[in-house]
Short mmCIF file of C-alpha atoms and ligand atoms in Angstrom, two decimals:
data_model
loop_
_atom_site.label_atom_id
_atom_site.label_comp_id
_atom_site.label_asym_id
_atom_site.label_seq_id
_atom_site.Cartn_x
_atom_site.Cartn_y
_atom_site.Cartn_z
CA UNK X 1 112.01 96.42 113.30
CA UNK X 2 112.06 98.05 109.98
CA UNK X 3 114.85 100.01 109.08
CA UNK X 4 114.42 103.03 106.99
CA UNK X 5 118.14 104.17 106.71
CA UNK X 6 118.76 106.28 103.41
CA UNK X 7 114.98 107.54 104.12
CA UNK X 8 114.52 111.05 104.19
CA UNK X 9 111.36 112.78 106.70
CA UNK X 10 110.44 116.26 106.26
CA UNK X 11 108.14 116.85 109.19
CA UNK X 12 105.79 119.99 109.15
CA UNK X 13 104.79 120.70 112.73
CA UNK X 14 101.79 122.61 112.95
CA UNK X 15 100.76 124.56 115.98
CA UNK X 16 98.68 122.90 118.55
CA UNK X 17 99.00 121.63 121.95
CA UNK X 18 99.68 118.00 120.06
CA UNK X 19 103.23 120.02 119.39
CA UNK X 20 104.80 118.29 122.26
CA UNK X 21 104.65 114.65 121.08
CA UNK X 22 106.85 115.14 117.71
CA UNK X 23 109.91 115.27 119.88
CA UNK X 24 108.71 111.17 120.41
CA UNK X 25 108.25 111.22 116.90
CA UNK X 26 111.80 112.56 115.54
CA UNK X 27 113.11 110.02 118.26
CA UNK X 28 111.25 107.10 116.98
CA UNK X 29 112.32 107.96 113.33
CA UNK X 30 116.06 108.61 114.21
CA UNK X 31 116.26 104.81 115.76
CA UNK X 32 115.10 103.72 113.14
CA UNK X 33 117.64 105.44 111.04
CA UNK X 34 115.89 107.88 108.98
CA UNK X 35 116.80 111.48 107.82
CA UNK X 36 114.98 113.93 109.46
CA UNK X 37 114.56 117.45 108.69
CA UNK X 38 111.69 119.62 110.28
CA UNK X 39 110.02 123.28 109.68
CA UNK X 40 108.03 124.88 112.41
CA UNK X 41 105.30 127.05 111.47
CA UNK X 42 105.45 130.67 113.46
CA UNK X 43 102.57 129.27 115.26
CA UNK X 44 104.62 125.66 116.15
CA UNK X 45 107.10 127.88 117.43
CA UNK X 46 104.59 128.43 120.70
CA UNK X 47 104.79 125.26 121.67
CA UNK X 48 108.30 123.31 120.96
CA UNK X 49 111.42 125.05 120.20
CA UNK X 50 113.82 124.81 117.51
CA UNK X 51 116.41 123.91 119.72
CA UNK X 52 115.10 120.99 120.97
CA UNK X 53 113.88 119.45 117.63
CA UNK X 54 117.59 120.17 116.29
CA UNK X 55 119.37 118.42 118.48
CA UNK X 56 116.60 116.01 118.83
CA UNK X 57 117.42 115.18 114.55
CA UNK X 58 120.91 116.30 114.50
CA UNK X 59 119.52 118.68 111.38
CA UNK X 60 118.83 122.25 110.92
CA UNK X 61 115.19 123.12 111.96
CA UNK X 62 113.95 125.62 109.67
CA UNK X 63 111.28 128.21 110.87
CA UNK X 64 108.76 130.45 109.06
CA UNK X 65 111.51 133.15 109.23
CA UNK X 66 113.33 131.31 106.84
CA UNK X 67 116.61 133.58 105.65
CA UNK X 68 117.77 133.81 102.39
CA UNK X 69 121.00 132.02 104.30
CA UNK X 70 118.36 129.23 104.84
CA UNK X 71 117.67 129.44 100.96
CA UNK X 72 121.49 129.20 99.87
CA UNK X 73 122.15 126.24 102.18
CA UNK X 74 118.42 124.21 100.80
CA UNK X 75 115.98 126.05 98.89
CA UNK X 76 112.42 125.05 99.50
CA UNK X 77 111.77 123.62 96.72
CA UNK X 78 114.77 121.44 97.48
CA UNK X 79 113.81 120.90 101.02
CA UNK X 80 110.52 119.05 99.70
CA UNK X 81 111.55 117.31 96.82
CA UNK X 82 114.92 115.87 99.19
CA UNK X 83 112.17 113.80 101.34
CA UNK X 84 111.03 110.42 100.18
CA UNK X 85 107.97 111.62 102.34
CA UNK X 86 106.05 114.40 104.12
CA UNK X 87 104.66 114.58 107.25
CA UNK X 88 102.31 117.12 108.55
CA UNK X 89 102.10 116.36 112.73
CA UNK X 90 100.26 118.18 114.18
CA UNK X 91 97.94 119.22 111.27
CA UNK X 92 96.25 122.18 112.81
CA UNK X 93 92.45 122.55 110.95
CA UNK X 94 94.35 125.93 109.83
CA UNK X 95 97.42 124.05 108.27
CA UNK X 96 94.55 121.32 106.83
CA UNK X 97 92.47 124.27 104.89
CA UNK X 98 95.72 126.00 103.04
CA UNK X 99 96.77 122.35 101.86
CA UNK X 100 93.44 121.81 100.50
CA UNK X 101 93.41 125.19 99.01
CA UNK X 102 96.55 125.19 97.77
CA UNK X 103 97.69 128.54 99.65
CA UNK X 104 101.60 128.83 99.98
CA UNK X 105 102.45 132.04 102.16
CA UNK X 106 104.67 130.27 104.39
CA UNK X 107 107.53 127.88 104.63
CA UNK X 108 105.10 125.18 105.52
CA UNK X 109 102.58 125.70 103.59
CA UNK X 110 104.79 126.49 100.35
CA UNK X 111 106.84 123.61 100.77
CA UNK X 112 103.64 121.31 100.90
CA UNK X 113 102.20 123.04 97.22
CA UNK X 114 106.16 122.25 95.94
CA UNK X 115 106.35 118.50 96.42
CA UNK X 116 105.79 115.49 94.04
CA UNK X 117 106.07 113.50 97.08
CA UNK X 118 103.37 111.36 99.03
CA UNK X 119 102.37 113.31 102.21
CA UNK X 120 100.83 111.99 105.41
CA UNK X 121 98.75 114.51 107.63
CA UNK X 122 98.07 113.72 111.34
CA UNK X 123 95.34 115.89 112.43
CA UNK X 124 94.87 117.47 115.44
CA UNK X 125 92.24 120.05 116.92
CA UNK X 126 89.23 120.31 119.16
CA UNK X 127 86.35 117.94 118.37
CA UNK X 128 83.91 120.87 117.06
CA UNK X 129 86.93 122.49 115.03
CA UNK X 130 87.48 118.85 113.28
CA UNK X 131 83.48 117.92 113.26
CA UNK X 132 83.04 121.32 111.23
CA UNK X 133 81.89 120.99 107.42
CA UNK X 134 84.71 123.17 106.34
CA UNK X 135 87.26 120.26 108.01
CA UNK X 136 85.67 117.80 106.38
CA UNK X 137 85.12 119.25 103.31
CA UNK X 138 88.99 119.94 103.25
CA UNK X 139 90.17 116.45 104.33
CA UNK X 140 87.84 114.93 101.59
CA UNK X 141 89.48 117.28 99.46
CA UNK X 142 93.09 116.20 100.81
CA UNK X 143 91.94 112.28 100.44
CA UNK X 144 91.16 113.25 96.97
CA UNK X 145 94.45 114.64 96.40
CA UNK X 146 95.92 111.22 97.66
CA UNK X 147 96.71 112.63 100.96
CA UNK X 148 97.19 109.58 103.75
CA UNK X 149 95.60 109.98 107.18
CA UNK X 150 96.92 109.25 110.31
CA UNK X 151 94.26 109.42 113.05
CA UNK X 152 92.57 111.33 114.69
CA UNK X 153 91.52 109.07 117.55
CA UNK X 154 88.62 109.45 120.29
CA UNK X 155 89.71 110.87 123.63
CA UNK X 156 89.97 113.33 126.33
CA UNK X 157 91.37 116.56 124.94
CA UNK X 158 93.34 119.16 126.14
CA UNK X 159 90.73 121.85 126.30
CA UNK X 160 88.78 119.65 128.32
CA UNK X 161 86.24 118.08 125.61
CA UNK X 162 86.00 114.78 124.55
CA UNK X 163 85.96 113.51 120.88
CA UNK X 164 87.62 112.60 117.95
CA UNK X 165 90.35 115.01 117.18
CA UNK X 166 93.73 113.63 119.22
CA UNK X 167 96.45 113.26 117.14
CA UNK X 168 97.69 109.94 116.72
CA UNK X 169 100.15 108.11 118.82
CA UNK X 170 103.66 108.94 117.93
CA UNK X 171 103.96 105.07 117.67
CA UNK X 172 100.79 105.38 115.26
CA UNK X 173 102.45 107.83 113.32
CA UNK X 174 105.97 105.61 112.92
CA UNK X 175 103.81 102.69 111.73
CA UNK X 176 101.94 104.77 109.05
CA UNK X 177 105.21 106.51 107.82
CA UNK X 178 106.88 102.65 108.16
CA UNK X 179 103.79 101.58 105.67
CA UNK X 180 104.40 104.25 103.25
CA UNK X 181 107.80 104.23 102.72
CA UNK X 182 108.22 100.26 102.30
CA UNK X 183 109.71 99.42 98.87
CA UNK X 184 106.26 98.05 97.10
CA UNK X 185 106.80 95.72 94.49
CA UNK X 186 107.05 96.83 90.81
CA UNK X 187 106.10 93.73 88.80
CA UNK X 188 105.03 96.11 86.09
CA UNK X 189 108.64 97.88 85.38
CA UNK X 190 109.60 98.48 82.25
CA UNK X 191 106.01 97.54 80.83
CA UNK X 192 103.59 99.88 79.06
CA UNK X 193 100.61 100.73 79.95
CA UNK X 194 97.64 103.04 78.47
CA UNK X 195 94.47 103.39 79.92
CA UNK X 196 91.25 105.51 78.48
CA UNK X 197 88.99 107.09 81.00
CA UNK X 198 86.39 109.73 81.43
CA UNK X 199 83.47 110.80 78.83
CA UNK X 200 84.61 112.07 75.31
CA UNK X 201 82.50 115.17 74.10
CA UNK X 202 80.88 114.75 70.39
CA UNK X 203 80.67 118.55 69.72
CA UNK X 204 77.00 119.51 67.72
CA UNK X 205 78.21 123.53 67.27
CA UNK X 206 81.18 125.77 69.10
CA UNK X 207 78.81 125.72 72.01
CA UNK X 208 77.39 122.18 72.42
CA UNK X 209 78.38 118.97 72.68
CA UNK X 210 77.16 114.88 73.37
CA UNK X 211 78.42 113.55 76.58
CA UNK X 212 77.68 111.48 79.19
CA UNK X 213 78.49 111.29 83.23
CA UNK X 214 81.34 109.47 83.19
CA UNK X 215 83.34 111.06 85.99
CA UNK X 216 86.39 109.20 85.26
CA UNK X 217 87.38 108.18 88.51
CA UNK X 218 88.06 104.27 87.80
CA UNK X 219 90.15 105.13 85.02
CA UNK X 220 92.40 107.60 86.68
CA UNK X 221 92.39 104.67 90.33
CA UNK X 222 93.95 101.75 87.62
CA UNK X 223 95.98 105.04 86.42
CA UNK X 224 97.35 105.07 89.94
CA UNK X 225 97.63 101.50 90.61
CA UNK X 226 99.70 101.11 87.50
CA UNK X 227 101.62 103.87 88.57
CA UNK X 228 102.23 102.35 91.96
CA UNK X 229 103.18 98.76 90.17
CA UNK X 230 106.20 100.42 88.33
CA UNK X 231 104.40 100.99 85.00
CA UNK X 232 105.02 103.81 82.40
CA UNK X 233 101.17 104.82 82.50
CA UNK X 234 99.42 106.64 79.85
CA UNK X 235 96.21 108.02 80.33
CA UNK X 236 93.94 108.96 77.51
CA UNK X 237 91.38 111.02 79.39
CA UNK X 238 88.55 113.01 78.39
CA UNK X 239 87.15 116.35 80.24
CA UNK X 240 86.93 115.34 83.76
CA UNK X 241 87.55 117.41 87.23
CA UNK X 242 90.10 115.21 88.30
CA UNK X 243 93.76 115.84 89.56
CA UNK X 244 96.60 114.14 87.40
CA UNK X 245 97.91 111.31 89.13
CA UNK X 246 101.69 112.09 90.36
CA UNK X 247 104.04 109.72 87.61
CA UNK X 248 101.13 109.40 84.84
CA UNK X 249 101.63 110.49 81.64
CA UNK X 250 98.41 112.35 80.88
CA UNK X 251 97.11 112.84 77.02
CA UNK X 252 93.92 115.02 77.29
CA UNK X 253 91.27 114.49 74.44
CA UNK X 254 87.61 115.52 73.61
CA UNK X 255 86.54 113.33 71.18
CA UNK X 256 86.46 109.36 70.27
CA UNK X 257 88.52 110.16 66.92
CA UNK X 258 90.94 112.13 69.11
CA UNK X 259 90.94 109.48 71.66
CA UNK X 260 91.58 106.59 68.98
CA UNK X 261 94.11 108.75 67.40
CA UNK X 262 96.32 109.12 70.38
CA UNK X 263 95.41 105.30 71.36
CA UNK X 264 97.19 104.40 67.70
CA UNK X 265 99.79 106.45 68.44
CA UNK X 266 100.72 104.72 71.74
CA UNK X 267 100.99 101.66 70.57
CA UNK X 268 102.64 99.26 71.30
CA UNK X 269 101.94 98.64 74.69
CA UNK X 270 102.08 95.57 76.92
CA UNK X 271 98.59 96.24 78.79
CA UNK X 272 95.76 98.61 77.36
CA UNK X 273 92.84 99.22 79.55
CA UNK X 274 89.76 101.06 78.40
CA UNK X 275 87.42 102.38 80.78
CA UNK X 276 86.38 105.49 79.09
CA UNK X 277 83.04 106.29 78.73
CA UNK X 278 83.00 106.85 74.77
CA UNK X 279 80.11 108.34 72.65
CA UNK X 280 78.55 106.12 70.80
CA UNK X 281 77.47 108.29 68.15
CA UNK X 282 78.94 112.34 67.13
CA UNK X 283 76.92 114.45 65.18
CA UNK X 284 77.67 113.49 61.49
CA UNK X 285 78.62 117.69 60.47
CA UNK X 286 79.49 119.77 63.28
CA UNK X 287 77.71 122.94 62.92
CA UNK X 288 80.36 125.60 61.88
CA UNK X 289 78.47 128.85 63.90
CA UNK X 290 76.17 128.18 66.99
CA UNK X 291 72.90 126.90 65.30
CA UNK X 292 69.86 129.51 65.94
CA UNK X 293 66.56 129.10 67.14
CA UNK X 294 64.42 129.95 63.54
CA UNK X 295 60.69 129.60 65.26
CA UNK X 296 60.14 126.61 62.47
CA UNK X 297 61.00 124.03 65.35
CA UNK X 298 63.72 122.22 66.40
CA UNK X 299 66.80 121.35 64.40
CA UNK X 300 67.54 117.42 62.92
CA UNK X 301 70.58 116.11 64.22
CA UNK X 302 72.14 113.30 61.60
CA UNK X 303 74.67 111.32 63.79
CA UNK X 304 77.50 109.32 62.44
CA UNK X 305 78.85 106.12 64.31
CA UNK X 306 81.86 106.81 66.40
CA UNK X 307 85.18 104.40 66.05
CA UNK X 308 85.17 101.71 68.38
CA UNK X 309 88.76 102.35 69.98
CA UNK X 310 88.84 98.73 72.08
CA UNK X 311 87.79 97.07 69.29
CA UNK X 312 90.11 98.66 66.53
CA UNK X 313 93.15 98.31 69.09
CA UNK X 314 92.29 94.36 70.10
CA UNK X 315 92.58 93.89 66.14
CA UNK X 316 95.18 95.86 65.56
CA UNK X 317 98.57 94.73 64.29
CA UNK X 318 100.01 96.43 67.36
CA UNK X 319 97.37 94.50 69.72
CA UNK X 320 99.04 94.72 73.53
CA UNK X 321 99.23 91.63 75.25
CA UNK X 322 97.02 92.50 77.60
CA UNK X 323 93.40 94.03 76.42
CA UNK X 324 90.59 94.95 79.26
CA UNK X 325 87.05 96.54 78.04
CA UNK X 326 84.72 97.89 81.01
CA UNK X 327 80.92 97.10 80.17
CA UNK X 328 78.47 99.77 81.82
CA UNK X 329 74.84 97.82 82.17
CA UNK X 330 71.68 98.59 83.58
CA UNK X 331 70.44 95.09 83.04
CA UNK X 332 71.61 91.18 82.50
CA UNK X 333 75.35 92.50 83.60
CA UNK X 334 77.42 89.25 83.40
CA UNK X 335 75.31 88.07 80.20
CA UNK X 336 76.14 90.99 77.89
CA UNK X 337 79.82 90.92 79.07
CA UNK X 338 80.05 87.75 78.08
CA UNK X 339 79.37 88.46 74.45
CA UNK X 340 80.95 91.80 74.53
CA UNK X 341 83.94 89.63 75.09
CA UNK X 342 83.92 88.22 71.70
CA UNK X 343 82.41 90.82 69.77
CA UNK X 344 85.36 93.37 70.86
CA UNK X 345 88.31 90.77 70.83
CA UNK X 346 89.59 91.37 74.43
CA UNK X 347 91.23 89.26 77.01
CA UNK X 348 89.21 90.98 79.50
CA UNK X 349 86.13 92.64 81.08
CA UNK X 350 85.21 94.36 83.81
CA UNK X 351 81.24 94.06 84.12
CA UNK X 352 79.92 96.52 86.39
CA UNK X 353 75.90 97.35 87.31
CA UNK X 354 75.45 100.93 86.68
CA UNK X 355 71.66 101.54 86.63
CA UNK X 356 70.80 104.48 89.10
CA UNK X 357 70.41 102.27 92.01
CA UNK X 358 73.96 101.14 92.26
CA UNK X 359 75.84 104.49 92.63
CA UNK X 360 78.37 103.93 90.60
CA UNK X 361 78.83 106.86 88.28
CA UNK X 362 80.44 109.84 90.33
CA UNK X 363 80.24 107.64 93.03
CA UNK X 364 83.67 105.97 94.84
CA UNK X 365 82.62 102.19 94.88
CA UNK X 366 82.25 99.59 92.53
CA UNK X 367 81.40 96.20 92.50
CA UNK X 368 82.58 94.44 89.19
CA UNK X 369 82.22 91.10 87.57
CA UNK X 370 85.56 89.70 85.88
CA UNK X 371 85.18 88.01 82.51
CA UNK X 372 87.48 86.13 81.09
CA UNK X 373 87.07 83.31 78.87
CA UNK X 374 87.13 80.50 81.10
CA UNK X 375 84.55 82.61 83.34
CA UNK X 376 83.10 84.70 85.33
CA UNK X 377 84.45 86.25 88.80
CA UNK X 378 81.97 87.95 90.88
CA UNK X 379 83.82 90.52 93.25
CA UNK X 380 82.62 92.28 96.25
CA UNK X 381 81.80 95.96 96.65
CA UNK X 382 84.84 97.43 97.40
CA UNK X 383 86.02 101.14 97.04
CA UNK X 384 87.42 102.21 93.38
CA UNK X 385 90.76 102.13 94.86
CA UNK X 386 90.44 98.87 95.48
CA UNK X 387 89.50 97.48 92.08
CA UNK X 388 92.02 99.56 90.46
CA UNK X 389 94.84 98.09 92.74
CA UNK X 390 93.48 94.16 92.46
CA UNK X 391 92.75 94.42 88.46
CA UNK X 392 96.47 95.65 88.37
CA UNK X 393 97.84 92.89 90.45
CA UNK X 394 95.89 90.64 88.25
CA UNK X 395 97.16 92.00 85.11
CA UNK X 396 100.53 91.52 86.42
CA UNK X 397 100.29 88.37 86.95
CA UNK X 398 99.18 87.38 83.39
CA UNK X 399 101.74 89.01 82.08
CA UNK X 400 104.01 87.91 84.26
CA UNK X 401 105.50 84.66 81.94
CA UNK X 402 105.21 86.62 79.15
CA UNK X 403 108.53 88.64 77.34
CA UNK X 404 108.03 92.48 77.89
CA UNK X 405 107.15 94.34 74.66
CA UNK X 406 110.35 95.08 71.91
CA UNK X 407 109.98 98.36 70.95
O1 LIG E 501 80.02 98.75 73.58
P1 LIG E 501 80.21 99.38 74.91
O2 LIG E 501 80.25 100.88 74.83
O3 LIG E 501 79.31 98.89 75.98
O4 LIG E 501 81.66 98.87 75.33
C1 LIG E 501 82.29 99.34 76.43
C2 LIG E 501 83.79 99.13 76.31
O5 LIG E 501 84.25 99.50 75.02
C3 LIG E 501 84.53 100.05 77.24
O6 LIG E 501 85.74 99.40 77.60
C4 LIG E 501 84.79 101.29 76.39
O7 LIG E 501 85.89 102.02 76.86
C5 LIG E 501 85.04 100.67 75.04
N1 LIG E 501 84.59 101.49 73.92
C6 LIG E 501 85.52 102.07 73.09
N2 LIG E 501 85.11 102.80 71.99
C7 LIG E 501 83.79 102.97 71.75
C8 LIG E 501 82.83 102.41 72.61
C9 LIG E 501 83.27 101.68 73.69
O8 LIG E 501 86.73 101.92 73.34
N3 LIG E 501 83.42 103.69 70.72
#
């Protein structure tokens, strides 16, 4: 049985019928030693009392009529950021649409916007409620956000219907919050890390610009993974709609001088990994005003060859240990990597098939082909996540018997 003494729970119980089964919950989480300290939304307050759930944690439960005694004692702010984790049980579709909204105009709610922590939601409502587009649109919003689910499962339901939309098992719950709060290894502490992702933007006047659609979403997973492998992550991003990853240092950029630039300026670094989609050309003068339409046709546009950042950082003086290049291909994928390999100096690539068939820009899986020099590694399709998580473990381990970087 895992302990998790010295852990900290705050659990947000929502209200629904589902209310009942925290009191297993707190119990579950007290034998195994954790901290745990609970708010009740007004509408919680229905169905389980504070006075239970106190002496049930041997904490103060705090309610949505949280007094300014409350606030003296531990703020809100404080009452987040003391957890190691949050944990929304049950998540009423109500609770689930301010998270992904970001409303804060209650305890609940506000303490949810306030944390840097991870946060695991364990939804519970009637079957139309959770098949409804606006549920799902908010729990792909809360997956997004990095938000963990817990359930729901199939079965009868209180109002009668049958579905998906129980909450999970208390036991369910334990194992998920067990999971989450297990001390992950951190081969990459103390190491460096930089990572370019997303599209730059060449601009042609103040109101146009080159791009591509890159949506950055690879970039920003390894961001993640690095994150989550101890790392000091720095991510070079261009314009994309993405949230920061919690722990990442992020440098926002437009173009590929900017992005080199900042690259430079990082160095030295024991791992650089460049997935951004960069421009190959900008447009040699950018137009000081917004260039007209003069009815004599269309205007020339001289382009100038952009940097190549992986290239000018694998021959750099300051060259990481570590250098990985992404190759986007419509066409002969593995073949091209191959001799991108050599022409851009790297110790790596990541090959992946990105003609319109495959999905892969915007999209959230990927199926890559290592290169290395001693060969190829085909991988299977697996979710962006994924890759990001297994090229970090992989990078860790080549760097592994190798001194960390002296500043
Ligand atoms: O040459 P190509 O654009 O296919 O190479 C792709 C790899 O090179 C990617 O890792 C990309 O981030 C990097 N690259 C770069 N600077 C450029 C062009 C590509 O860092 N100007």
């Amino acid at each position: 049985m895992t302990s998790l003494a010295g852990k900290s729970v705050l659990l947000i119980v929502g209200g629904g019928i589902a209310a009942y089964k925290v009191h297993e919950l707190v119990r579950l989480l007290k034998t195994r030693g954790a901290t745990v300290r609970i708010i009740l939304t007004r509408a919680a307050e229905q169905f389980v009392t504070p006075l239970s759930l106190a002496s049930l944690s041997g904490e103060k439960v705090y309610t949505s009529l949280f007094s300014l005694t409350d606030e003296v004692e531990m703020g809100h702010i404080q009452l987040s950021r003391a957890a190691d984790l949050l944990v929304v049980a049950p998540a009423t579709a109500d609770l689930i649409a301010k998270m992904a909204n970001g409303l804060a105009d209650d305890l609940a709610s506000t303490a949810l916007l306030a944390t840097d922590k991870r946060i695991l939601v364990a939804p519970a409502m009637n079957v139309r409620m959770w098949r409804h587009p606006a549920t799902m649109r908010n729990i792909e919003t809360l997956q997004r956000d990095g938000v963990t689910l817990a359930g729901p499962s199939d079965g009868e339901m209180a109002c009668g219907e049958f579905g998906p939309g129980r909450m999970a098992e208390p036991n369910e719950i334990l194992t998920a919050i067990v999971d989450m709060l297990k001390p992950k290894a951190q081969p990459l502490a103390g190491r460096k890390v930089v990572i370019t992702a997303g599209p730059t933007r060449e601009p042609i006047d103040p109101v146009r610009f080159i791009s591509n659609h890159s949506s950055g979403k690879q970039g920003y997973a390894i961001a993640r993974a690095a994150v989550e492998l101890g790392a000091e992550t720095v991510l070079v991003s261009g314009p994309v709609s993405l949230p920061i990853p919690p722990g990442v240092q992020l440098m926002p950029v437009e173009t590929a001088q900017e992005m080199l630039e900042i690259c430079e300026g990082e160095m030295p670094a024991d791992i650089a990994i460049f997935t951004a989609a960069v421009a190959d050309w900008r447009v040699a003068a950018e137009a000081p005003e917004k260039i007209k339409k003069t009815g004599s046709g269309p205007p020339s546009l001289m382009l100038a060859e952009n940097p190549d950042i992986l290239a000018t950082i694998s021959r750099s003086a300051k060259r990481p240990r570590i250098v990985v290049g992404f190759a986007a291909e419509t066409e002969h994928v593995t073949e091209h990597a191959v001799q991108k390999l050599k022409r851009k100096g790297c110790d790596l690539i990541v090959a992946n098939d990105v003609s319109r068939d495959a999905g892969v820009f915007g999209g959230d899986r990927n199926t890559i082909h290592l290169v290395s020099a001693t060969g190829v590694e085909d991988w299977p399709q697996m979710s962006k996540d994924d890759v990001a998580q297994k090229l970090m473990e992989r990078l860790a381990q080549m760097l592994v018997p190798q001194q960390k970087t002296e500043e």
